[in-house]
Coordinates of C-alpha atoms in Angstrom, one line a residue:
M26 CA -25.5 36.3 11.3
F27 CA -24.6 32.3 9.8
G28 CA -27.0 31.0 12.3
Y29 CA -30.0 33.1 11.7
Y30 CA -29.1 31.9 8.0
L31 CA -29.5 28.4 9.1
D32 CA -32.4 29.1 10.8
L33 CA -34.0 30.5 7.6
A34 CA -33.0 27.8 5.8
F35 CA -34.5 25.1 8.1
H36 CA -37.7 26.8 7.9
S37 CA -37.8 26.7 4.3
L38 CA -36.8 22.9 3.7
R39 CA -39.4 22.1 6.2
R40 CA -42.1 24.6 4.5
N41 CA -42.0 22.4 1.2
Q42 CA -41.2 18.9 2.3
V43 CA -41.7 17.0 -0.8
L44 CA -39.5 19.3 -3.1
T45 CA -37.0 19.0 -0.3
A46 CA -36.8 15.2 -0.3
L47 CA -36.3 15.6 -3.8
M48 CA -33.7 17.7 -4.2
V49 CA -32.1 15.8 -1.1
L50 CA -32.9 12.5 -3.3
A51 CA -31.4 13.8 -6.3
I52 CA -27.8 14.6 -4.6
A53 CA -28.0 11.6 -2.7
V54 CA -27.9 9.0 -5.3
G55 CA -25.5 11.3 -7.2
I56 CA -23.1 11.0 -4.2
G57 CA -23.7 7.5 -4.0
A58 CA -23.4 6.5 -7.1
S59 CA -20.3 8.8 -7.4
M60 CA -18.5 8.1 -4.2
T61 CA -18.9 4.1 -4.8
T62 CA -16.9 4.1 -7.9
L63 CA -14.3 6.4 -7.1
T64 CA -13.6 4.7 -3.5
V65 CA -12.9 1.5 -5.3
V66 CA -10.6 3.9 -7.9
H67 CA -8.7 5.2 -4.6
L68 CA -8.3 1.6 -3.5
L69 CA -7.1 0.1 -6.5
S70 CA -4.8 3.0 -7.7
G71 CA -3.0 3.7 -4.3
D72 CA 0.4 3.5 -3.7
P73 CA 1.2 -0.3 -2.3
L74 CA 4.3 0.8 -0.6
P75 CA 3.9 4.4 1.2
G76 CA 6.7 6.0 1.6
R77 CA 8.9 3.4 0.3
S78 CA 7.7 3.0 -3.6
Q79 CA 10.3 5.7 -4.8
A80 CA 12.7 3.3 -3.7
I81 CA 11.9 0.4 -5.5
F82 CA 12.6 -0.8 -9.4
Y83 CA 12.2 -3.4 -11.6
P84 CA 14.9 -3.6 -14.1
Q85 CA 14.2 -5.4 -17.9
V86 CA 17.0 -6.9 -19.8
D87 CA 16.4 -8.4 -23.4
A88 CA 17.1 -11.5 -24.0
D89 CA 14.8 -12.3 -26.6
P90 CA 17.1 -13.0 -29.7
K91 CA 14.4 -11.3 -32.1
G92 CA 14.1 -8.3 -29.8
K93 CA 15.0 -4.9 -31.2
D94 CA 16.1 -1.9 -29.4
A95 CA 13.3 -0.2 -30.6
N96 CA 10.6 -2.0 -29.1
E97 CA 10.0 -2.4 -25.3
P98 CA 11.9 -5.7 -23.5
L99 CA 10.2 -8.5 -22.1
D100 CA 8.2 -8.1 -19.0
M101 CA 10.3 -10.6 -17.4
L102 CA 13.9 -12.2 -16.7
D103 CA 15.2 -15.5 -18.2
Y104 CA 17.0 -17.5 -15.3
R105 CA 20.6 -16.4 -15.7
T106 CA 19.9 -13.0 -16.4
A107 CA 18.1 -12.5 -12.8
V108 CA 20.4 -14.5 -11.0
D109 CA 23.7 -12.8 -12.2
L110 CA 22.0 -9.5 -11.7
W111 CA 20.9 -10.8 -7.9
S112 CA 24.3 -12.1 -7.4
A113 CA 26.2 -9.3 -8.6
R114 CA 24.5 -7.6 -5.2
R115 CA 24.5 -3.8 -6.6
A116 CA 21.2 -2.9 -5.0
D117 CA 20.9 -1.9 -1.4
R118 CA 18.0 -5.1 -1.1
Q119 CA 17.1 -7.2 -3.9
A120 CA 14.8 -9.7 -4.4
L121 CA 14.1 -12.8 -7.0
V122 CA 10.1 -13.3 -7.3
V123 CA 8.6 -16.4 -9.2
Q124 CA 5.1 -17.9 -8.8
S125 CA 4.0 -21.6 -9.5
Q126 CA 0.9 -23.8 -8.5
V127 CA 2.2 -26.6 -5.6
R128 CA 0.3 -29.3 -3.8
L129 CA -0.3 -28.2 0.3
N130 CA 0.0 -31.7 2.1
T131 CA -2.1 -30.2 5.5
A132 CA -1.6 -34.1 7.1
E133 CA -0.6 -32.2 10.2
A134 CA -3.3 -30.2 10.8
G135 CA -6.0 -33.1 9.8
K136 CA -6.7 -31.3 6.7
P137 CA -6.8 -33.0 3.0
P138 CA -4.0 -31.9 0.4
V139 CA -5.1 -28.8 -1.5
M140 CA -4.0 -27.0 -4.7
T141 CA -2.3 -23.2 -3.8
T142 CA -0.2 -20.6 -5.3
M143 CA 3.0 -20.6 -4.0
L144 CA 5.4 -17.5 -3.8
S145 CA 9.3 -18.2 -4.1
A146 CA 11.5 -15.5 -3.0
T147 CA 14.8 -14.1 -1.6
T148 CA 14.7 -12.9 2.0
D149 CA 15.0 -9.7 1.1
F150 CA 11.3 -9.6 -0.2
F151 CA 10.2 -9.5 3.3
S152 CA 12.2 -6.5 4.2
M153 CA 11.9 -4.5 0.9
F154 CA 8.2 -4.7 0.9
N155 CA 7.7 -4.1 4.8
V156 CA 6.0 -8.0 5.1
P157 CA 4.7 -7.8 8.8
F158 CA 5.1 -10.8 10.8
R159 CA 2.6 -12.0 13.2
Y160 CA 5.1 -15.3 14.7
G161 CA 8.4 -15.6 14.0
G162 CA 10.2 -14.1 11.3
P163 CA 11.9 -14.5 7.3
W164 CA 14.7 -17.3 7.1
S165 CA 17.9 -15.7 7.1
E166 CA 20.6 -15.2 3.7
Q167 CA 22.2 -18.3 4.7
D168 CA 19.0 -20.3 4.4
D169 CA 18.5 -19.1 0.9
A170 CA 21.7 -20.2 0.0
A171 CA 21.6 -23.4 1.8
R172 CA 18.3 -24.1 -0.1
A173 CA 16.5 -24.9 3.3
R174 CA 13.3 -26.5 3.4
V175 CA 11.7 -23.6 5.7
V176 CA 8.8 -21.4 4.8
V177 CA 6.2 -18.8 5.3
I178 CA 2.5 -18.6 5.9
T179 CA 0.1 -16.3 5.4
D180 CA -2.0 -15.2 8.4
D181 CA -5.3 -16.8 6.5
L182 CA -3.6 -20.0 5.9
N183 CA -2.6 -20.1 10.0
Q184 CA -6.1 -19.7 10.5
K185 CA -7.1 -22.4 8.6
L186 CA -4.6 -25.0 10.0
F187 CA -3.8 -24.2 13.3
N188 CA -6.9 -21.8 14.3
G189 CA -4.6 -18.5 14.6
E190 CA -2.3 -20.4 17.2
N191 CA 1.8 -19.9 16.9
S192 CA 2.6 -22.6 14.0
V193 CA 6.8 -21.6 14.0
G194 CA 8.3 -25.0 13.9
R195 CA 5.2 -26.9 12.8
T196 CA 5.7 -28.8 9.4
L197 CA 3.9 -28.8 5.9
R198 CA 4.3 -30.9 3.0
L199 CA 4.8 -29.0 -0.4
R200 CA 4.7 -31.8 -3.1
D201 CA 6.8 -34.6 -1.7
S202 CA 9.1 -32.3 0.3
D203 CA 8.6 -31.4 4.1
V204 CA 8.7 -27.7 4.8
R205 CA 9.4 -26.0 8.5
I206 CA 7.2 -23.2 9.2
V207 CA 9.7 -20.2 10.4
G208 CA 6.9 -17.3 10.2
V209 CA 3.6 -16.5 10.2
L210 CA 2.3 -13.0 8.2
K211 CA 0.1 -10.7 9.7
P212 CA -3.1 -9.8 7.9
W213 CA -1.3 -8.6 4.4
R214 CA -3.0 -7.4 1.2
P215 CA -1.1 -5.5 -1.0
S216 CA -3.5 -3.5 -3.6
P217 CA -2.5 -4.5 -6.1
Q218 CA -0.5 -7.3 -5.9
F219 CA 2.4 -5.1 -7.3
Y220 CA 4.8 -7.9 -7.5
A221 CA 3.6 -10.1 -9.3
V222 CA 2.7 -7.5 -11.8
R223 CA 3.6 -7.7 -15.5
G224 CA 1.6 -8.3 -19.2
G225 CA -0.8 -5.9 -18.1
R226 CA -0.2 -3.9 -21.6
F227 CA -1.3 -7.1 -23.2
A228 CA -4.5 -7.8 -21.0
G229 CA -6.7 -5.2 -22.9
G230 CA -7.7 -3.6 -19.5
D231 CA -8.6 -6.8 -18.0
T232 CA -6.5 -6.4 -15.0
S233 CA -8.2 -7.8 -11.9
D234 CA -6.0 -10.2 -11.0
F235 CA -3.5 -7.9 -10.3
Y236 CA -5.5 -7.3 -7.3
T237 CA -5.6 -11.2 -5.8
R238 CA -4.4 -11.9 -2.3
P239 CA -0.7 -12.7 -1.7
E240 CA 0.0 -16.8 -2.0
D241 CA -0.8 -18.5 1.1
V242 CA 3.2 -20.0 1.3
I243 CA 6.2 -18.2 0.4
T244 CA 9.5 -20.4 0.3
P245 CA 13.4 -19.5 0.2
F246 CA 13.4 -18.9 -4.3
F247 CA 16.5 -21.6 -5.0
T248 CA 14.0 -24.1 -2.4
G249 CA 10.9 -23.3 -4.2
L250 CA 12.6 -24.2 -7.7
E251 CA 13.7 -27.8 -6.2
V252 CA 10.5 -28.9 -4.4
N253 CA 8.3 -27.9 -7.2
D254 CA 10.7 -28.4 -10.3
G255 CA 8.6 -29.3 -13.6
N256 CA 5.7 -26.9 -12.1
F257 CA 7.0 -23.3 -13.6
L258 CA 4.7 -21.7 -15.7
Q259 CA 6.7 -19.3 -18.4
F260 CA 5.9 -15.6 -19.1
T261 CA 7.1 -16.0 -22.6
C262 CA 9.5 -18.0 -24.6
W263 CA 11.2 -17.4 -28.2
Q264 CA 11.9 -21.1 -28.6
M265 CA 9.9 -24.0 -27.0
P266 CA 11.7 -25.4 -23.9
E267 CA 12.6 -28.9 -24.4
R268 CA 10.8 -30.0 -20.6
P269 CA 7.6 -28.0 -20.2
G270 CA 7.9 -26.5 -16.6
H271 CA 11.3 -27.1 -16.5
L272 CA 12.8 -23.5 -17.2
Q273 CA 16.1 -22.9 -15.7
N274 CA 18.0 -23.2 -18.9
A275 CA 15.0 -22.9 -21.4
P276 CA 14.9 -19.7 -23.8
C277 CA 12.0 -18.4 -21.9
V278 CA 11.4 -15.4 -19.3
W279 CA 9.4 -16.4 -16.0
V280 CA 11.9 -14.8 -13.2
A281 CA 11.3 -11.2 -11.7
L282 CA 13.6 -9.4 -9.9
W283 CA 13.1 -6.4 -7.8
A284 CA 16.0 -3.9 -6.5
Q285 CA 15.9 -1.2 -3.5
L286 CA 17.8 1.8 -4.5
N287 CA 18.2 4.0 -1.7
D288 CA 19.5 7.3 -3.3
A289 CA 19.7 8.8 -7.2
A290 CA 23.8 7.9 -7.5
K291 CA 22.6 4.4 -6.6
V292 CA 19.8 4.7 -9.2
A293 CA 22.2 5.9 -12.0
A294 CA 24.8 3.4 -11.1
Y295 CA 22.5 0.5 -11.2
R296 CA 20.7 1.9 -14.6
R297 CA 24.2 1.9 -15.9
Y298 CA 25.2 -1.3 -14.1
V299 CA 21.9 -3.0 -16.2
A300 CA 23.1 -1.9 -19.4
D301 CA 26.9 -3.0 -19.0
Y302 CA 25.6 -6.2 -18.3
A303 CA 23.8 -6.6 -21.4
A304 CA 26.4 -5.1 -23.4
Q305 CA 28.8 -7.5 -21.9
Q306 CA 26.1 -10.6 -22.8
Q307 CA 26.3 -9.3 -26.2
A308 CA 29.9 -9.3 -26.5
A309 CA 29.7 -12.9 -24.9
G310 CA 27.5 -13.7 -27.8
R311 CA 24.2 -14.5 -25.5
F312 CA 22.5 -11.6 -26.5
T313 CA 21.7 -10.3 -30.0
H314 CA 21.3 -6.7 -28.8
A315 CA 22.3 -4.7 -26.0
G316 CA 20.4 -1.0 -25.7
N317 CA 17.0 -2.5 -24.7
T318 CA 17.7 -2.0 -20.9
R319 CA 14.7 -0.8 -18.7
L320 CA 14.7 0.7 -15.0
R321 CA 11.2 1.6 -13.9
D322 CA 10.2 2.5 -10.3
L323 CA 7.3 0.8 -8.7
M324 CA 5.0 3.4 -9.5
G325 CA 5.9 4.0 -12.9
W326 CA 6.0 -0.1 -13.4
L327 CA 2.5 -0.2 -12.5
D328 CA 1.6 2.9 -14.6
Y329 CA 3.3 0.8 -17.6
N330 CA 1.2 -2.0 -17.1
G331 CA -2.1 -0.1 -16.7
V332 CA -3.2 -1.9 -13.5
L333 CA -6.8 -0.2 -12.8
P334 CA -9.5 -2.4 -14.5
S335 CA -10.9 -0.8 -17.5
N336 CA -14.5 -1.6 -16.3
V337 CA -13.6 0.1 -12.9
R338 CA -12.4 3.2 -14.9
L339 CA -15.3 3.4 -17.1
Q340 CA -17.6 2.9 -14.2
A341 CA -16.5 6.3 -12.5
W342 CA -16.8 8.1 -15.9
L343 CA -20.4 6.9 -15.4
A344 CA -20.9 7.6 -12.3
V345 CA -19.5 11.4 -12.4
A346 CA -21.8 11.7 -15.2
F347 CA -24.6 10.6 -13.3
L348 CA -23.9 12.9 -10.7
G349 CA -23.9 15.5 -13.3
I350 CA -27.3 15.0 -14.2
C351 CA -28.4 14.6 -11.0
L352 CA -26.8 18.4 -10.0
V353 CA -29.0 19.7 -13.6
N354 CA -32.3 18.3 -11.7
M355 CA -31.0 20.0 -8.5
V356 CA -30.5 23.3 -10.3
G357 CA -33.9 23.2 -11.9
L358 CA -35.7 22.3 -8.1
L359 CA -33.7 24.9 -6.4
L360 CA -34.8 27.5 -9.2
A361 CA -38.1 26.5 -9.1
K362 CA -38.2 26.7 -4.9
F363 CA -36.1 30.5 -4.5
L364 CA -38.1 31.6 -7.3
R365 CA -41.3 30.9 -5.9
R366 CA -40.3 33.1 -2.9
S367 CA -39.6 35.9 -5.0
G368 CA -42.3 38.1 -2.9
E369 CA -40.4 37.1 0.3
I370 CA -37.0 38.1 -1.4
G371 CA -38.7 41.7 -2.7
L372 CA -39.8 42.3 0.8
R373 CA -36.4 41.8 2.4
R374 CA -34.6 43.5 0.2
A375 CA -37.3 46.4 0.7
L376 CA -36.6 46.5 4.4
G377 CA -33.0 47.3 3.4
A378 CA -31.6 43.4 2.8
S379 CA -28.4 43.4 0.3
R380 CA -28.2 41.2 -2.4
A381 CA -25.2 39.6 -0.9
A382 CA -27.0 38.6 2.0
V383 CA -29.9 36.9 0.1
F384 CA -27.6 35.1 -2.5
T385 CA -25.6 34.2 1.0
Q386 CA -28.8 32.9 3.0
Y387 CA -29.5 30.6 -0.4
M388 CA -26.3 29.8 -0.5
V389 CA -26.6 28.0 3.2
E390 CA -30.1 26.6 2.4
S391 CA -27.8 24.9 -0.7
G392 CA -25.3 23.3 1.8
L393 CA -27.7 22.3 4.4
I394 CA -29.0 20.2 1.9
G395 CA -26.2 19.1 0.9
L396 CA -25.4 18.4 4.2
I397 CA -28.5 16.6 4.5
G398 CA -28.2 14.6 1.0
G399 CA -24.4 13.8 1.8
A400 CA -25.8 11.6 5.1
F401 CA -27.7 9.4 2.9
G402 CA -25.1 9.6 -0.1
W403 CA -22.9 8.0 2.6
L404 CA -25.3 5.1 3.8
L405 CA -26.2 4.4 -0.4
T406 CA -21.9 4.5 -0.5
L407 CA -21.8 1.6 2.2
A408 CA -24.4 -0.4 0.4
G409 CA -22.7 0.1 -2.8
L410 CA -19.6 -1.2 -1.7
W411 CA -21.2 -4.0 0.3
F412 CA -22.8 -5.0 -3.2
I413 CA -19.3 -4.9 -4.6
R414 CA -17.7 -7.4 -2.1
Q415 CA -20.8 -9.8 -3.0
Q416 CA -19.2 -10.0 -6.4
P417 CA -16.9 -12.3 -7.6
V418 CA -13.9 -10.3 -8.7
A419 CA -10.5 -10.5 -7.2
Y420 CA -10.9 -6.4 -5.2
A421 CA -14.0 -7.2 -3.6
D422 CA -13.0 -7.4 -0.6
L423 CA -11.0 -4.3 -0.8
A424 CA -14.3 -2.3 -1.5
R425 CA -14.3 -0.5 1.9
L426 CA -14.5 3.0 3.1
D427 CA -11.8 4.9 4.7
V428 CA -11.6 7.8 6.1
P429 CA -10.4 10.0 3.7
M430 CA -13.4 9.0 1.2
F431 CA -15.7 9.2 4.6
M432 CA -14.8 12.7 4.6
L433 CA -14.6 13.6 0.8
T434 CA -18.5 12.2 1.0
F435 CA -19.7 15.0 2.6
L436 CA -17.4 17.9 1.3
A437 CA -18.2 16.3 -2.5
A438 CA -22.2 16.3 -1.8
I439 CA -21.8 20.2 -0.2
G440 CA -19.6 20.9 -2.7
A441 CA -22.1 19.7 -5.5
S442 CA -24.9 21.6 -3.7
L443 CA -23.2 25.2 -3.7
L444 CA -22.3 24.3 -7.1
A445 CA -25.9 23.6 -8.0
G446 CA -27.3 26.5 -5.4
M447 CA -25.0 29.2 -7.7
L448 CA -27.3 29.9 -10.5
P449 CA -30.9 29.9 -8.6
A450 CA -28.9 32.0 -5.7
V451 CA -28.1 34.6 -8.1
R452 CA -31.4 34.7 -9.8
A453 CA -33.3 35.2 -6.2
C454 CA -30.8 37.8 -5.4
R455 CA -31.3 39.4 -8.6
V456 CA -35.3 40.0 -7.9
V457 CA -36.4 43.6 -8.2
P458 CA -38.4 44.6 -4.8
A459 CA -40.7 47.4 -6.3
W460 CA -41.9 44.7 -8.6
Q461 CA -42.4 41.6 -6.1
L462 CA -44.0 44.4 -3.7
K463 CA -46.9 45.1 -6.4
T464 CA -48.0 41.6 -6.2
L465 CA -48.2 41.4 -2.7

């Protein structure tokens, strides 16, 4: 029976091709616009560490003497607090993280010096965040302790400098120090760059920078502090540092600490440890208050910072509203199309077709329009994502249609057209046969 209804639907669509084209265009444009923006929202709001994010935590301790326990603590840690918490090794894994701008001299590769962003982190950074390697691997804990002059570089930088060859063992110059390459990453593009997220609540929705590419060079944490001494930026200070850029003893927060805690008991124990640490520092006179500590998991931290840019959220709402307008227009076109065939409907009812059969026939026709519209909507979605990739925004390269959103494109098109066709189909199946037969 479904095949029969499908055959009737094809005949009906070919009978009035202009009306059919208008309906397909309405659903295609609505789906294309909405799926373009929803795909961007999907890509920007997803879990950057699926399967692992629930075990990744971000501790906050308020060292600001002007802070209050009723307020939120500062988004980063001062150097001493960060190193104290890290040195205690109370987590399954933990990583100190800080970023800075550094001059990269690539004389060995025959390239001129360039300024680039350097990430300095302790070795657990790679295993905690499941960072993939193409060549070599991370440095060791001994390298962390010894402040070894080693570096891991990204696949992008390896392609630029060494044409993608195995560059492990070769040398780069960071500022005035030679560093040996011990690892080359595979393409790695977390979305967002979660380990660098902070201050989102002060950004007024302008959070596109959270989606920038990872840093080209990654050094051991303490090595980076030595190599690039004097070139670090604070998140905030409660007093002006004596020597700007030299922050290790400055009254400033500028270091992030991430901890991996694999079960609820360890989370509770680590939360108590952070609170106890703050209390000890207050007792020692370093902190003025101790009740302002937090331990958020990764997704909680991203939500707290509102990482999804407000303009993307607004565009998504506008696109969904536009799809609604398209559906309203489609309802009108379907009403006109179905009710023009009242005589045909009356004849079918007189020959024994039930209202359910008439309703099903027109819903099949609506679904077929949705399927065709979905195909064109998919093409418009691809065009929309291509347009976004041409824009000068940090997340432009992420705008690609994945398999789930591809499937959703067609499901949304068919679902929307079925929804739009419901009212016209109900009106059509209520046609009184006797009245229509008199008009034939």
